[in-house]
Amino acid sequence: ITKELLAHHIKGKHIVELGCGSGLLAGDLIALGAASYQGYDISTKAISHANQVAAEQGLGGKINFEVCSVVELPPLKADIVFSLGLLDWLGDIALAKVFEVGGKAEFLHAISEKKNTLPQYLHRLYVFLAYGWRTGSYVPCYYTVAEIEAKAQPHNQSRLHVYRNSKLSFGTLISTLPIDK
């Protein structure tokens, strides 16, 4: 869904993905007309794989990946910043940092919207069983759209658009880009 929603807005734009993992969308976004793609992730292994794939595809000139934690991000040189689920793992300080370094760039972020629903409780249980019990600190932070908007507001004065779709389960896309529903 994210790729289709971004497709209408990326032609000639500089795109930054936070929490990019192995950069699965990078090549597709360049093919759709993005001028450049910069991916950041905390995983050295994921970034190494992403750089290898970009080089094999001959996209090294337009695509770049770097290992970096959110709190260490430099000011982003981007027209559009996006993330898929990253905000769910950030506390208040790191969440504020995302919007601070993004500056006036447009954004699109997928979040697991804070709701009291069975699917979300199942997700919380899954995360605990898959990660939390091992580390004790790998716990998701669920935010409401209003909480995200409050963090973004000091840095980006654009109107916030919300996209909900049954394919997203309890997830929600929030963006300053006008999102075609």
Coordinates of C-alpha atoms in Angstrom, one line a residue:
I1 CA 0.0 0.0 0.0
T2 CA 2.8 2.4 0.9
K3 CA 4.5 2.2 -2.5
E4 CA 1.2 2.9 -4.3
L5 CA 0.4 5.9 -2.1
L6 CA 3.9 7.3 -2.5
A7 CA 4.0 6.7 -6.3
H8 CA 1.9 9.8 -6.9
H9 CA 4.3 12.1 -5.0
I10 CA 7.9 11.0 -5.6
K11 CA 8.8 11.9 -9.1
G12 CA 12.0 13.9 -9.0
K13 CA 12.0 13.9 -5.1
H14 CA 14.7 12.9 -2.6
I15 CA 13.3 10.1 -0.5
V16 CA 14.5 9.0 3.0
E17 CA 13.3 5.9 4.7
L18 CA 13.8 5.4 8.4
G19 CA 14.1 1.9 9.7
C20 CA 14.6 0.7 6.1
G21 CA 15.8 -2.8 7.0
S22 CA 17.2 -4.3 3.8
G23 CA 15.7 -1.6 1.6
L24 CA 13.0 -3.6 -0.2
L25 CA 11.2 -0.5 -1.5
A26 CA 14.3 1.4 -2.7
G27 CA 14.6 0.1 -6.2
D28 CA 10.9 0.4 -6.8
L29 CA 10.8 4.0 -5.7
I30 CA 13.7 4.9 -8.0
A31 CA 11.9 3.1 -10.8
L32 CA 8.8 5.2 -10.1
G33 CA 10.8 8.4 -10.6
A34 CA 12.4 9.3 -7.3
A35 CA 15.6 11.3 -7.8
S36 CA 17.3 9.6 -4.9
Y37 CA 16.7 7.2 -2.0
Q38 CA 18.5 7.3 1.4
G39 CA 17.8 4.5 3.9
Y40 CA 18.8 4.4 7.5
D41 CA 18.6 1.4 9.9
I42 CA 20.2 0.3 13.1
S43 CA 21.0 -3.2 11.8
T44 CA 24.5 -3.5 10.3
K45 CA 23.5 -6.8 8.7
A46 CA 20.4 -5.4 7.0
I47 CA 22.3 -2.3 5.7
S48 CA 25.1 -4.5 4.3
H49 CA 22.5 -6.6 2.5
A50 CA 20.8 -3.5 1.2
N51 CA 24.0 -2.0 -0.2
Q52 CA 24.8 -5.3 -1.9
V53 CA 21.5 -5.5 -3.6
A54 CA 21.6 -1.9 -4.7
A55 CA 25.1 -2.5 -6.2
E56 CA 23.9 -5.6 -8.0
Q57 CA 21.0 -3.7 -9.5
G58 CA 23.3 -0.9 -10.6
L59 CA 21.5 1.7 -8.4
G60 CA 24.5 2.7 -6.3
G61 CA 24.4 6.2 -7.7
K62 CA 20.8 6.9 -6.7
I63 CA 20.5 4.7 -3.6
N64 CA 22.4 4.9 -0.4
F65 CA 22.1 3.0 2.9
E66 CA 23.6 3.9 6.3
V67 CA 23.7 2.3 9.7
C68 CA 22.3 4.9 12.2
S69 CA 20.1 4.9 15.2
V70 CA 17.2 7.4 15.2
V71 CA 18.7 9.5 18.0
E72 CA 22.0 9.9 16.0
L73 CA 20.3 11.0 12.7
P74 CA 21.7 14.1 11.1
P75 CA 19.3 16.7 9.6
L76 CA 17.7 14.9 6.7
K77 CA 18.1 16.3 3.1
A78 CA 14.8 15.0 1.9
D79 CA 11.6 16.0 0.2
I80 CA 9.7 13.0 1.7
V81 CA 10.6 11.0 4.8
F82 CA 8.8 7.7 5.5
S83 CA 8.8 4.7 7.8
L84 CA 6.9 1.5 8.1
G85 CA 6.3 0.6 11.7
L86 CA 9.4 2.3 13.1
L87 CA 7.5 4.8 15.2
D88 CA 6.0 1.9 17.1
W89 CA 9.4 1.2 18.7
L90 CA 10.4 4.8 19.6
G91 CA 9.9 6.5 22.9
D92 CA 9.0 10.2 23.1
I93 CA 12.5 11.5 22.7
A94 CA 13.3 9.4 19.6
L95 CA 9.9 10.1 18.1
A96 CA 10.4 13.9 18.5
K97 CA 13.9 13.4 16.8
V98 CA 12.2 11.9 13.7
F99 CA 10.2 15.0 13.1
E100 CA 13.0 17.4 14.2
V101 CA 15.6 16.0 11.6
G102 CA 12.9 15.7 9.0
G103 CA 12.4 19.4 9.1
K104 CA 9.9 20.7 6.6
A105 CA 9.9 17.5 4.5
E106 CA 6.6 15.8 3.8
F107 CA 6.2 12.5 5.6
L108 CA 4.3 9.3 5.6
H109 CA 4.6 6.9 8.6
A110 CA 2.8 3.6 9.2
I111 CA 1.9 3.1 12.9
S112 CA 0.1 0.6 14.9
E113 CA -2.5 3.0 16.1
K114 CA -3.2 2.8 19.9
K115 CA -6.6 1.1 20.2
N116 CA -8.2 -1.3 22.6
T117 CA -9.0 -4.0 20.0
L118 CA -8.4 -7.8 19.9
P119 CA -6.0 -7.6 16.9
Q120 CA -3.8 -5.1 18.8
Y121 CA -3.8 -7.2 22.0
L122 CA -2.8 -10.2 19.8
H123 CA 0.0 -8.1 18.3
R124 CA 1.2 -7.1 21.7
L125 CA 1.3 -10.7 22.8
Y126 CA 3.1 -11.7 19.7
V127 CA 5.7 -9.0 20.2
F128 CA 6.2 -10.0 23.8
L129 CA 6.6 -13.7 22.9
A130 CA 8.8 -13.0 19.8
Y131 CA 11.1 -10.3 21.3
G132 CA 10.2 -8.9 24.7
W133 CA 10.8 -11.8 26.9
R134 CA 14.3 -12.2 25.6
T135 CA 15.4 -8.6 25.9
G136 CA 13.0 -7.1 28.4
S137 CA 13.4 -3.7 26.7
Y138 CA 12.1 -4.4 23.2
V139 CA 8.6 -3.2 23.8
P140 CA 6.4 -1.3 21.2
C141 CA 5.0 2.1 21.9
Y142 CA 1.6 2.6 20.6
Y143 CA 0.5 6.1 19.8
T144 CA -2.8 7.7 18.8
V145 CA -2.9 9.8 15.7
A146 CA -3.3 12.9 17.9
E147 CA -0.1 12.0 19.8
I148 CA 1.8 11.7 16.5
E149 CA 0.4 15.0 15.3
A150 CA 1.4 16.8 18.5
K151 CA 5.0 15.6 17.9
A152 CA 5.1 16.6 14.3
Q153 CA 3.3 19.9 14.6
P154 CA 6.3 22.1 15.9
H155 CA 8.3 21.0 12.8
N156 CA 5.8 20.6 10.0
Q157 CA 2.8 22.8 9.7
S158 CA 1.1 20.8 7.0
R159 CA -2.3 19.3 7.5
L160 CA -2.1 15.7 8.7
H161 CA -3.9 13.1 6.5
V162 CA -4.9 9.7 8.0
Y163 CA -5.4 6.6 5.9
R164 CA -7.0 3.5 7.3
N165 CA -7.5 0.3 5.3
S166 CA -8.7 -3.2 6.3
K167 CA -5.5 -4.5 4.8
L168 CA -3.6 -2.7 7.5
S169 CA -5.4 -4.5 10.3
F170 CA -5.0 -2.1 13.2
G171 CA -2.3 -0.1 11.4
T172 CA -2.8 3.4 10.2
L173 CA -0.8 5.5 7.7
I174 CA -0.4 9.2 8.7
S175 CA 1.0 11.7 6.3
T176 CA 1.4 15.3 5.3
L177 CA 0.9 14.2 1.7
P178 CA -2.6 14.2 0.4
I179 CA -3.4 10.5 0.3
D180 CA -5.7 9.1 -2.3
K181 CA -8.3 6.8 -0.6

